[in-house]
CSV table of C-alpha atoms in Angstrom, one decimal:
chain,number,residue,atom,x,y,z
A,1,GLY,CA,0.7,31.9,41.4
A,2,GLY,CA,2.9,30.3,38.7
A,3,ALA,CA,2.7,29.8,34.9
A,4,LEU,CA,1.8,27.4,32.3
A,5,TRP,CA,3.6,28.2,29.1
A,6,GLY,CA,3.7,26.8,25.7
A,7,TYR,CA,6.5,27.1,23.1
A,8,GLY,CA,6.4,26.3,19.4
A,9,VAL,CA,9.3,26.5,17.1
A,10,ARG,CA,8.3,28.3,13.9
A,11,ARG,CA,10.1,26.5,11.1
A,12,SER,CA,9.2,25.5,7.6
A,13,PRO,CA,6.7,22.6,7.4
A,14,VAL,CA,9.5,20.1,6.6
A,15,GLY,CA,11.5,20.9,9.8
A,16,LEU,CA,11.4,17.9,12.1
A,17,TRP,CA,12.0,20.0,15.1
A,18,GLY,CA,9.3,22.5,14.1
A,19,GLN,CA,6.4,20.7,15.7
A,20,GLU,CA,7.4,20.8,19.4
A,21,GLU,CA,5.7,22.8,22.1
A,22,LEU,CA,7.1,23.4,25.6
A,23,CYS,CA,4.4,23.8,28.2
A,24,GLY,CA,4.5,24.3,32.0
A,25,ALA,CA,1.8,24.1,34.6
A,26,ALA,CA,1.1,25.9,37.8
A,27,VAL,CA,-1.3,25.5,40.7
A,28,GLY,CA,-3.0,28.7,41.8
A,29,LEU,CA,-4.4,29.8,45.1
A,30,THR,CA,-7.6,27.8,44.6
A,31,GLY,CA,-5.7,24.6,43.9
A,32,SER,CA,-6.7,24.6,40.3
A,33,ALA,CA,-4.1,24.5,37.4
A,34,LEU,CA,-3.7,27.7,35.5
A,35,LEU,CA,-2.6,28.7,32.1
A,36,GLN,CA,-0.9,32.1,32.4
A,37,LEU,CA,1.5,32.3,29.5
A,38,VAL,CA,1.7,30.7,26.0
A,39,TYR,CA,4.8,31.2,23.9
A,40,PRO,CA,5.0,32.2,21.1
A,41,HIS,CA,1.9,34.3,21.8
A,42,ASP,CA,0.2,33.4,18.5
A,43,PHE,CA,0.3,29.7,19.3
A,44,ARG,CA,-3.2,28.3,19.8
A,45,LEU,CA,-4.3,25.5,22.2
A,46,THR,CA,-7.9,24.2,22.3
A,47,GLU,CA,-9.6,24.3,25.7
A,48,LYS,CA,-9.4,20.5,25.9
A,49,GLU,CA,-5.6,20.6,25.2
A,50,LYS,CA,-5.2,23.3,27.9
A,51,THR,CA,-7.1,21.2,30.4
A,52,SER,CA,-5.1,18.0,29.5
A,53,ILE,CA,-1.8,19.7,29.9
A,54,CYS,CA,-2.8,21.2,33.3
A,55,TYR,CA,-3.9,17.9,34.7
A,56,LEU,CA,-1.0,15.9,33.3
A,57,SER,CA,1.7,18.2,34.6
A,58,PHE,CA,1.9,17.0,38.2
A,59,PRO,CA,3.8,20.1,39.5
A,60,ASP,CA,6.0,19.8,42.6
A,61,SER,CA,5.9,22.2,45.5
A,62,TYR,CA,8.7,24.7,46.3
A,63,SER,CA,9.1,27.1,49.2
A,64,GLY,CA,8.6,30.7,48.3
A,65,ASP,CA,8.2,33.5,50.9
A,66,SER,CA,6.9,35.8,48.3
A,67,MET,CA,3.9,33.6,47.6
A,68,ARG,CA,0.7,33.9,49.7
A,69,ARG,CA,0.5,30.2,50.2
A,70,GLY,CA,4.2,30.0,51.3
A,71,TYR,CA,5.1,27.9,48.4
A,72,PHE,CA,4.6,27.7,44.6
A,73,GLN,CA,3.9,24.8,42.2
A,74,LYS,CA,5.2,24.9,38.7
A,75,SER,CA,5.9,22.4,36.0
A,76,LEU,CA,7.7,22.6,32.7
A,77,VAL,CA,6.2,20.3,30.1
A,78,LEU,CA,7.3,19.6,26.6
A,79,VAL,CA,4.6,18.4,24.1
A,80,SER,CA,5.9,16.7,21.0
A,81,ARG,CA,4.9,14.2,18.3
A,82,LEU,CA,8.4,12.8,18.4
A,83,PRO,CA,9.1,10.0,20.9
A,84,TYR,CA,12.5,11.3,22.0
A,85,VAL,CA,12.0,10.9,25.7
A,86,ASN,CA,15.6,11.1,26.8
A,87,LEU,CA,16.4,14.1,24.7
A,88,PHE,CA,13.4,16.1,25.8
A,89,GLN,CA,13.9,15.3,29.5
A,90,CYS,CA,17.5,16.6,29.2
A,91,LEU,CA,16.3,19.7,27.4
A,92,LEU,CA,13.7,20.5,30.1
A,93,GLN,CA,16.3,20.1,32.8
A,94,LEU,CA,18.4,22.8,31.1
A,95,ILE,CA,15.6,25.2,30.4
A,96,ALA,CA,13.5,25.0,33.5
A,97,PRO,CA,15.8,26.7,36.0
A,98,GLU,CA,16.5,29.5,33.6
A,99,TYR,CA,12.8,30.0,32.9
A,100,PHE,CA,11.8,30.1,36.5
A,101,ASP,CA,14.5,32.6,37.2
A,102,LYS,CA,14.1,34.9,34.1
A,103,LEU,CA,10.7,33.9,32.8
A,104,GLU,CA,9.8,34.9,29.2
A,105,PRO,CA,13.0,36.7,28.1
A,106,CYS,CA,14.9,33.3,28.1
A,107,LEU,CA,12.4,31.8,25.7
A,108,ASP,CA,13.4,33.8,22.6
A,109,GLY,CA,17.0,32.5,22.8
A,110,VAL,CA,16.0,28.9,23.3
A,111,CYS,CA,13.5,29.2,20.4
A,112,ASN,CA,16.1,30.6,18.0
A,113,GLU,CA,18.7,27.9,19.0
A,114,ILE,CA,16.3,25.0,18.5
A,115,ASP,CA,15.1,26.5,15.3
A,116,GLN,CA,18.7,26.0,14.0
A,117,TRP,CA,19.0,22.3,15.0
A,118,PRO,CA,19.7,20.0,12.0
A,119,PRO,CA,17.2,17.2,11.4
A,120,PRO,CA,18.2,13.8,12.9
A,121,VAL,CA,19.9,11.6,10.3
A,122,PRO,CA,20.1,7.8,10.9
A,123,GLY,CA,23.7,6.7,11.6
A,124,GLN,CA,25.0,10.2,12.3
A,125,THR,CA,25.8,11.8,15.7
A,126,LEU,CA,23.3,14.4,16.9
A,127,ASN,CA,25.0,17.6,18.2
A,128,LEU,CA,22.3,20.0,19.5
A,129,PRO,CA,23.5,23.3,21.0
A,130,VAL,CA,21.2,25.0,23.5
A,131,MET,CA,21.9,27.5,26.3
A,132,GLY,CA,25.7,27.1,26.1
A,133,VAL,CA,25.6,23.3,26.2
A,134,VAL,CA,25.8,20.7,23.4
A,135,ILE,CA,23.4,17.8,23.8
A,136,GLN,CA,25.0,14.9,22.0
A,137,SER,CA,23.8,11.4,21.1
A,138,PRO,CA,25.9,8.8,19.4
A,139,PRO,CA,24.5,7.2,16.2
A,140,VAL,CA,22.3,4.1,16.8
A,141,THR,CA,24.5,2.1,14.5
A,142,ASN,CA,27.5,2.5,16.8
A,143,SER,CA,28.1,1.1,20.2
A,144,LEU,CA,25.6,2.3,22.6
A,145,PHE,CA,28.2,3.5,25.0
A,146,SER,CA,30.8,5.0,22.7
A,147,LEU,CA,31.8,8.6,23.5
A,148,LEU,CA,33.1,10.8,20.8
A,149,THR,CA,36.6,12.3,21.1
A,150,GLN,CA,35.4,15.5,19.4
A,151,ASN,CA,36.7,18.5,21.4
A,152,LEU,CA,33.6,20.5,22.2
A,153,LEU,CA,33.6,23.2,24.9
A,154,PRO,CA,31.9,22.9,27.3
A,155,ALA,CA,31.9,19.1,27.5
A,156,PRO,CA,28.8,17.8,25.7
A,157,LEU,CA,25.9,16.1,27.6
A,158,VAL,CA,26.1,12.6,26.0
A,159,LEU,CA,22.8,10.7,25.8
A,160,PRO,CA,23.0,7.0,25.0
A,161,SER,CA,19.8,7.4,23.0
A,162,VAL,CA,17.4,10.2,22.2
A,163,HIS,CA,14.3,8.0,22.5
A,164,GLU,CA,15.1,4.7,24.4
A,165,LEU,CA,14.2,4.6,28.1
A,166,ASP,CA,16.5,3.2,30.8
A,167,LEU,CA,14.9,-0.2,30.5
A,168,PHE,CA,16.8,-1.8,33.3
A,169,ARG,CA,15.9,1.0,35.8
A,170,CYS,CA,12.3,0.7,34.8
A,171,PHE,CA,12.2,-3.1,35.2
A,172,GLN,CA,14.4,-3.5,38.3
A,173,PRO,CA,11.6,-4.6,40.6
A,174,VAL,CA,10.2,-7.1,38.0
A,175,LEU,CA,13.3,-8.6,36.4
A,176,ILE,CA,12.2,-12.1,37.2
A,177,HIS,CA,8.9,-11.5,35.4
A,178,VAL,CA,10.2,-9.9,32.2
A,179,GLN,CA,9.1,-13.0,30.2
A,180,LEU,CA,5.5,-12.6,31.5
A,181,LEU,CA,5.4,-8.9,30.7
A,182,TRP,CA,6.8,-9.5,27.2
A,183,GLU,CA,4.1,-12.0,26.4
A,184,LEU,CA,1.4,-9.6,27.6
A,185,MET,CA,2.7,-7.0,25.3
A,186,LEU,CA,3.0,-9.4,22.4
A,187,LEU,CA,-0.6,-10.5,22.8
A,188,GLY,CA,-2.0,-7.0,23.2
A,189,GLU,CA,-3.5,-7.7,26.6
A,190,PRO,CA,-5.1,-4.8,28.6
A,191,LEU,CA,-2.6,-3.7,31.3
A,192,VAL,CA,-2.3,-0.9,33.8
A,193,MET,CA,1.4,0.0,33.7
A,194,VAL,CA,4.0,2.4,32.3
A,195,LEU,CA,5.6,3.6,29.0
A,196,ALA,CA,8.7,1.2,29.1
A,197,LEU,CA,6.7,-1.8,28.2
A,198,THR,CA,5.8,-0.7,24.7
A,199,SER,CA,9.5,-0.6,23.7
A,200,CYS,CA,10.2,-4.2,24.7
A,201,LEU,CA,8.6,-5.6,21.5
A,202,ALA,CA,11.1,-4.0,19.1
A,203,PRO,CA,11.4,-4.5,16.2
A,204,LEU,CA,7.8,-5.5,16.2
A,205,ARG,CA,5.5,-2.5,16.2
A,206,TYR,CA,3.1,-2.3,19.2
A,207,CYS,CA,-0.2,-1.7,17.4
A,208,CYS,CA,-2.5,-1.3,20.4
A,209,ASP,CA,-3.3,2.0,22.2
A,210,PHE,CA,-1.3,3.2,25.2
A,211,ARG,CA,-1.7,6.1,27.5
A,212,PRO,CA,1.4,6.7,29.6
A,213,TYR,CA,-0.3,9.5,31.6
A,214,PHE,CA,-3.9,8.6,32.3
A,215,THR,CA,-6.0,10.6,34.8
A,216,ILE,CA,-9.6,10.7,36.0
A,217,HIS,CA,-10.1,13.8,33.9
A,218,ASP,CA,-9.5,11.9,30.6
A,219,SER,CA,-12.5,12.0,28.3
A,220,GLU,CA,-12.4,8.2,28.1
A,221,PHE,CA,-12.2,7.6,31.8
A,222,LYS,CA,-15.8,6.2,31.9
A,223,GLU,CA,-15.2,3.9,29.0
A,224,PHE,CA,-12.1,2.4,30.5
A,225,THR,CA,-13.5,2.0,34.0
A,226,THR,CA,-16.9,0.5,33.1
A,227,ARG,CA,-17.5,-3.1,34.1
A,228,THR,CA,-20.2,-3.7,31.6
A,229,GLN,CA,-17.7,-4.7,28.8
A,230,ALA,CA,-14.2,-6.1,28.6
A,231,PRO,CA,-11.3,-3.7,28.8
A,232,PRO,CA,-9.9,-2.7,25.4
A,233,SER,CA,-6.4,-3.7,24.2
A,234,ILE,CA,-4.6,-0.8,25.8
A,235,ILE,CA,-1.9,0.1,28.3
A,236,VAL,CA,-2.6,2.9,30.8
A,237,GLY,CA,0.0,4.4,33.1
A,238,VAL,CA,-1.5,5.9,36.3
A,239,THR,CA,-0.1,7.4,39.5
A,240,ASN,CA,-3.4,8.0,41.4
A,241,PRO,CA,-4.1,5.1,43.8
A,242,PHE,CA,-7.8,5.6,43.2
A,243,PHE,CA,-7.3,3.5,40.0
A,244,ILE,CA,-6.4,0.5,42.0
A,245,LYS,CA,-10.0,0.1,43.0
A,246,THR,CA,-11.5,1.6,39.9
A,247,LEU,CA,-9.6,-0.7,37.5
A,248,GLN,CA,-9.4,-3.8,39.7
A,249,HIS,CA,-11.6,-5.7,37.2
A,250,TRP,CA,-8.8,-5.4,34.6
A,251,PRO,CA,-7.1,-8.7,33.9
A,252,HIS,CA,-3.5,-7.5,34.4
A,253,ILE,CA,-2.3,-4.8,36.8
A,254,LEU,CA,1.4,-4.1,37.6
A,255,ARG,CA,1.8,-1.9,40.7
A,256,VAL,CA,5.3,-0.6,41.3
A,257,GLY,CA,6.3,1.4,44.4
A,258,GLU,CA,9.6,2.8,45.6
A,259,LEU,CA,12.5,0.5,44.7
A,260,ARG,CA,13.3,-1.6,47.8
A,261,MET,CA,16.6,-3.4,48.1
A,262,ALA,CA,17.3,-6.9,49.6
A,263,GLY,CA,21.0,-6.5,50.4
A,264,GLU,CA,22.7,-5.5,47.1
A,265,LEU,CA,19.8,-6.6,44.9
A,266,PRO,CA,16.4,-5.0,44.1
A,267,LYS,CA,13.5,-6.8,45.9
A,268,GLN,CA,11.4,-8.5,43.2
A,269,VAL,CA,7.6,-8.1,43.3
A,270,LYS,CA,5.4,-11.2,43.3
A,271,VAL,CA,2.7,-12.4,40.9
A,272,LYS,CA,-0.6,-12.4,42.7
A,273,LYS,CA,-4.2,-13.2,41.9
A,274,PRO,CA,-6.4,-10.2,40.8
A,275,ALA,CA,-8.8,-11.0,43.7
A,276,LYS,CA,-6.3,-9.7,46.2
A,277,LEU,CA,-6.3,-6.3,44.5
A,278,LYS,CA,-9.0,-4.6,46.6
A,279,THR,CA,-7.7,-1.8,48.8
A,280,LEU,CA,-6.0,1.5,48.2
A,281,ASP,CA,-2.9,0.4,50.1
A,282,THR,CA,-2.4,-2.7,47.9
A,283,LYS,CA,1.2,-3.9,47.9
A,284,PRO,CA,3.4,-3.7,44.8
A,285,GLY,CA,3.1,-6.7,42.6
A,286,ILE,CA,1.8,-8.1,39.3
A,287,TYR,CA,-1.9,-8.9,39.7
A,288,THR,CA,-2.9,-11.4,37.0
A,289,SER,CA,-4.1,-14.9,36.4
A,290,TYR,CA,-2.1,-15.2,33.1
A,291,LYS,CA,0.0,-18.2,32.7
A,292,THR,CA,3.1,-17.8,30.5
A,293,PHE,CA,3.6,-20.0,27.4
A,294,LEU,CA,7.4,-19.8,27.6
A,295,HIS,CA,9.7,-20.6,30.5
A,296,LYS,CA,11.8,-17.9,32.2
A,297,ASP,CA,15.3,-17.2,31.0
A,298,LYS,CA,17.1,-17.8,34.3
A,299,THR,CA,20.5,-17.2,32.7
A,300,LEU,CA,19.6,-13.6,31.8
A,301,ILE,CA,18.2,-12.9,35.2
A,302,LYS,CA,21.3,-14.2,36.9
A,303,ARG,CA,23.5,-12.2,34.6
A,304,LEU,CA,21.6,-9.0,35.3
A,305,LEU,CA,21.5,-9.5,39.1
A,306,LYS,CA,25.2,-10.3,39.1
A,307,GLY,CA,25.8,-7.1,37.1
A,308,MET,CA,24.1,-5.2,39.9
A,309,GLN,CA,26.4,-6.8,42.5
A,310,ARG,CA,29.4,-5.8,40.4
A,311,LYS,CA,28.1,-2.2,40.0
A,312,ARG,CA,27.7,-2.6,36.3
A,313,PRO,CA,26.4,0.8,34.8
A,314,SER,CA,22.6,0.9,34.2
A,315,GLU,CA,23.2,1.8,30.6
A,316,VAL,CA,25.0,-1.6,30.1
A,317,GLN,CA,22.3,-3.4,32.0
A,318,SER,CA,19.7,-1.8,29.8
A,319,ALA,CA,21.6,-2.8,26.7
A,320,LEU,CA,21.7,-6.4,27.8
A,321,LEU,CA,18.0,-6.5,28.6
A,322,ARG,CA,17.0,-4.7,25.4
A,323,ARG,CA,19.2,-7.1,23.4
A,324,HIS,CA,17.6,-10.1,25.0
A,325,LEU,CA,14.1,-8.8,24.3
A,326,LEU,CA,15.1,-7.9,20.7
A,327,GLU,CA,16.4,-11.4,20.0
A,328,LEU,CA,13.3,-13.0,21.7
A,329,THR,CA,11.0,-10.9,19.5
A,330,GLN,CA,13.1,-11.7,16.4
A,331,SER,CA,13.0,-15.4,17.1
A,332,PHE,CA,9.2,-15.1,17.3
A,333,ILE,CA,8.8,-13.0,14.2
A,334,ILE,CA,11.3,-14.6,11.8
A,335,PRO,CA,9.2,-17.7,11.1
A,336,LEU,CA,6.2,-15.4,10.4
A,337,GLU,CA,8.3,-13.4,8.0
A,338,HIS,CA,9.6,-16.5,6.2
A,339,TYR,CA,6.1,-17.9,5.8
A,340,MET,CA,4.7,-14.5,4.6
A,341,ALA,CA,7.5,-14.3,2.0
A,342,SER,CA,6.5,-17.7,0.7
A,343,LEU,CA,3.1,-16.3,-0.2
A,344,MET,CA,4.6,-13.9,-2.7
A,345,PRO,CA,4.0,-15.0,-6.3
A,346,LEU,CA,7.1,-15.9,-8.3
A,347,GLN,CA,8.5,-13.1,-10.5
A,348,ARG,CA,8.2,-15.2,-13.6
A,349,ALA,CA,4.4,-15.2,-13.1
A,350,ILE,CA,4.3,-11.5,-13.6
A,351,THR,CA,3.5,-10.5,-17.2
A,352,PRO,CA,3.3,-7.0,-18.6
A,353,TRP,CA,-0.2,-7.2,-20.2
A,354,LYS,CA,-2.1,-8.8,-17.4
A,355,ASN,CA,-2.9,-7.7,-13.9
A,356,PRO,CA,-0.2,-8.8,-11.4
A,357,PRO,CA,-1.0,-12.1,-9.6
A,358,GLN,CA,-2.5,-12.0,-6.1
A,359,ILE,CA,-0.6,-12.7,-2.9
A,360,ARG,CA,-1.7,-16.1,-1.6
A,361,PRO,CA,-3.9,-16.0,1.6
A,362,PHE,CA,-2.3,-16.5,5.0
A,363,CYS,CA,-3.3,-20.0,6.3
A,364,GLN,CA,-2.7,-20.3,10.0
A,365,GLU,CA,-2.6,-24.1,10.0
A,366,ASP,CA,-0.1,-24.2,7.1
A,367,PHE,CA,2.1,-21.8,9.1
A,368,MET,CA,1.8,-23.9,12.3
A,369,LYS,CA,3.0,-27.0,10.2
A,370,SER,CA,6.0,-25.0,9.0
A,371,LEU,CA,7.2,-24.5,12.6
A,372,GLU,CA,8.3,-28.1,12.8
A,373,HIS,CA,11.3,-27.4,10.6
A,374,ALA,CA,11.6,-23.6,10.6
A,375,GLY,CA,10.3,-22.6,14.1
A,376,PRO,CA,11.7,-20.2,16.7
A,377,GLN,CA,13.7,-23.2,18.3
A,378,LEU,CA,16.3,-22.6,15.6
A,379,THR,CA,17.3,-19.2,17.0
A,380,CYS,CA,16.0,-19.3,20.6
A,381,VAL,CA,16.9,-21.6,23.5
A,382,LEU,CA,13.7,-20.9,25.5
A,383,LYS,CA,11.4,-23.9,25.9
A,384,GLY,CA,7.7,-23.8,26.2
A,385,ASP,CA,4.4,-23.8,24.3
A,386,TRP,CA,5.4,-21.8,21.2
A,387,LEU,CA,2.4,-23.1,19.2
A,388,GLY,CA,0.0,-21.9,21.9
A,389,LEU,CA,1.7,-18.5,21.9
A,390,TYR,CA,1.3,-18.2,18.1
A,391,ARG,CA,-2.3,-19.1,18.3
A,392,ARG,CA,-3.0,-16.5,20.9
A,393,PHE,CA,-1.0,-14.0,18.9
A,394,PHE,CA,-3.2,-14.5,15.8
A,395,LYS,CA,-6.1,-13.1,17.8
A,396,SER,CA,-4.2,-9.9,18.9
A,397,PRO,CA,-4.2,-6.4,17.3
A,398,ASN,CA,-0.4,-6.8,17.0
A,399,PHE,CA,-0.7,-9.6,14.5
A,400,ASP,CA,-3.4,-7.7,12.6
A,401,GLY,CA,-1.1,-4.6,12.4
A,402,TRP,CA,2.0,-6.7,11.4
A,403,PHE,CA,0.0,-8.6,8.7
A,404,ARG,CA,-1.5,-5.5,7.2
A,405,GLN,CA,1.8,-3.7,7.0
A,406,ARG,CA,3.6,-6.7,5.4
A,407,HIS,CA,0.8,-7.3,3.0
A,408,ARG,CA,0.8,-3.7,2.0
A,409,GLU,CA,4.6,-3.8,1.4
A,410,MET,CA,4.3,-7.0,-0.7
A,411,THR,CA,1.5,-5.5,-2.8
A,412,GLN,CA,3.7,-2.4,-3.5
A,413,LYS,CA,6.6,-4.8,-4.5
A,414,LEU,CA,4.3,-6.6,-6.9
A,415,GLU,CA,3.1,-3.3,-8.4
A,416,ALA,CA,6.8,-2.2,-8.8
A,417,LEU,CA,7.7,-5.5,-10.5
A,418,HIS,CA,4.7,-5.3,-12.8
A,419,LEU,CA,5.7,-1.8,-13.9
A,420,GLU,CA,9.2,-3.0,-14.4
A,421,ALA,CA,7.9,-5.7,-16.7
A,422,ILE,CA,5.8,-3.2,-18.6
A,423,CYS,CA,8.7,-0.8,-19.1
A,424,GLU,CA,11.0,-3.6,-20.4
A,425,ALA,CA,8.4,-5.0,-22.8
A,426,ASP,CA,8.2,-4.2,-26.6
A,427,ILE,CA,5.1,-2.0,-26.5
A,428,VAL,CA,5.2,-1.2,-30.2
A,429,ALA,CA,5.2,-4.9,-31.2
A,430,TRP,CA,2.3,-5.5,-28.7
A,431,MET,CA,0.1,-2.8,-30.3
A,432,LYS,CA,0.3,-4.1,-33.8
A,433,ASP,CA,-2.6,-6.6,-33.6
A,434,LYS,CA,-4.5,-4.9,-30.8
A,435,SER,CA,-7.8,-3.1,-31.1
A,436,GLU,CA,-8.4,0.5,-30.1
A,437,VAL,CA,-10.5,-0.7,-27.1
A,438,GLU,CA,-7.6,-2.8,-25.8
A,439,ILE,CA,-5.1,0.0,-26.3
A,440,VAL,CA,-7.3,2.6,-24.5
A,441,ASP,CA,-7.9,0.1,-21.7
A,442,LEU,CA,-4.1,-0.2,-21.3
A,443,VAL,CA,-3.7,3.6,-21.2
A,444,LEU,CA,-6.3,3.9,-18.4
A,445,LYS,CA,-4.7,1.1,-16.4
A,446,LEU,CA,-1.3,2.6,-16.6
A,447,ARG,CA,-2.6,6.0,-15.5
A,448,GLU,CA,-4.1,4.4,-12.5
A,449,LYS,CA,-0.6,3.3,-11.5
A,450,LEU,CA,0.8,6.8,-11.8
A,451,VAL,CA,-0.2,7.8,-8.3
A,452,SER,CA,3.3,8.2,-6.8
A,453,PRO,CA,5.7,11.0,-8.0
A,454,SER,CA,8.6,8.6,-7.4
A,455,LEU,CA,7.6,6.2,-10.2
A,456,PRO,CA,10.0,6.2,-13.2
A,457,CYS,CA,9.1,8.7,-15.9
A,458,THR,CA,9.5,5.7,-18.3
A,459,VAL,CA,5.9,4.8,-17.7
A,460,SER,CA,4.7,8.3,-18.8
A,461,LEU,CA,6.8,7.9,-21.9
A,462,TYR,CA,5.2,4.6,-22.6
A,463,ILE,CA,1.7,6.1,-22.3
A,464,ASP,CA,2.7,8.9,-24.7
A,465,THR,CA,3.9,6.2,-27.2
A,466,ILE,CA,0.7,4.2,-26.9
A,467,ILE,CA,-1.5,7.3,-27.3
A,468,GLY,CA,0.5,8.3,-30.4
A,469,SER,CA,-0.6,5.1,-32.1
A,470,LEU,CA,-4.3,6.0,-31.9
A,471,PRO,CA,-6.4,8.2,-34.2
A,472,GLU,CA,-6.3,11.9,-33.5
A,473,ASP,CA,-9.8,12.1,-32.0
A,474,LEU,CA,-8.9,9.5,-29.4
A,475,GLN,CA,-5.5,11.2,-28.7
A,476,ALA,CA,-7.4,14.4,-27.9
A,477,VAL,CA,-9.6,12.6,-25.4
A,478,LEU,CA,-6.7,10.8,-23.7
A,479,HIS,CA,-4.2,13.7,-23.5
A,480,HIS,CA,-4.4,15.7,-20.3
A,481,PRO,CA,-5.8,19.2,-20.8
């Protein structure tokens, strides 16, 4: 027996907490996962969603004399579009024991409490009451470890972050290979691993696909395991040892086991050739032929290992590691940002009565030349083949995603500057020697720009002024019905 249950908070469409569903999974007498309860009862899941939740839940076994099998297997799963891993894990730890004890009656209260949660605001502390406890997370802009002196009873559960994983705990067995893993992420290389990797590129957005919980029941299992084509740019996280053999043709595989200690320090896995990845009992390690472009930061590794010897809190270790990766990514991205900004037309080239000038094309060779005097060496002490790393980066989905986003932002900036120039121009003086065709053409072009409700109403007033200068028959055509 057991239950798989879903929970959805019914808020207004703008409520940020209104799109979460809690689900649980159970294994029945036949060994198959079951869906026995959905809450609220009008919440609908497709058959594919039901199957996915069941197979992804991985329920643990608990002794139970009342069960025919002598034990029961249940899981409580929260499904959300928000990446607040720490917050949701804490929430599940509070709700699960109460649910398994009292079942559905406890869900109404939890639903009502979460329904009242305020939306998260950048720079402000989150105080989220649920089941007699306040879950609290300091603002991101403050120190990661600062605890509030606010007198809340009972004492709040303080989370360092609602979304960031304990990066140091995740990377303990591979600390000496962090540089290698960062490069694989930067270049969008296919990799079998876990969720923590995608966060090590911040503030650069990871633009490839990633599946933290991939199983043999996934609809794309055949596509990812085929050997007739190269693996896509994707990270998959797996726990089934069957994948060691099935995905051994992938270029990069990181296998982690239980953390093993060598005295006071975590035993580090080794980098091995993919050819050694053949059996189901393959030892933990990084199986790849990839050669890093940059050298290791031995100072960082020594600092983290010494922190372990001194019993430094994991949160502090994670902050040090995350800051190192952040600064490394920034050193890599800043030259790209500077070069991209140089492609923006000068503001004096923007005139009100002509289309805004075009952004100059991104020339990879020109960028590479700029690195001689404005490269990452200005902000990063790491040595290595930075030019080779950039050339490889240009071929990755992460560069494509970054470039498209920046180009879109610059285009929007140009449009805003063009509108500003139009609004500041003397429209009446311009119309004096213009034909009706030119005036109508201007009206149509201005209306094309009015696609966002946030644009100043000044543009609409300009359009009305322009239309008012035309004959009445044309005014009737151009005015909205």
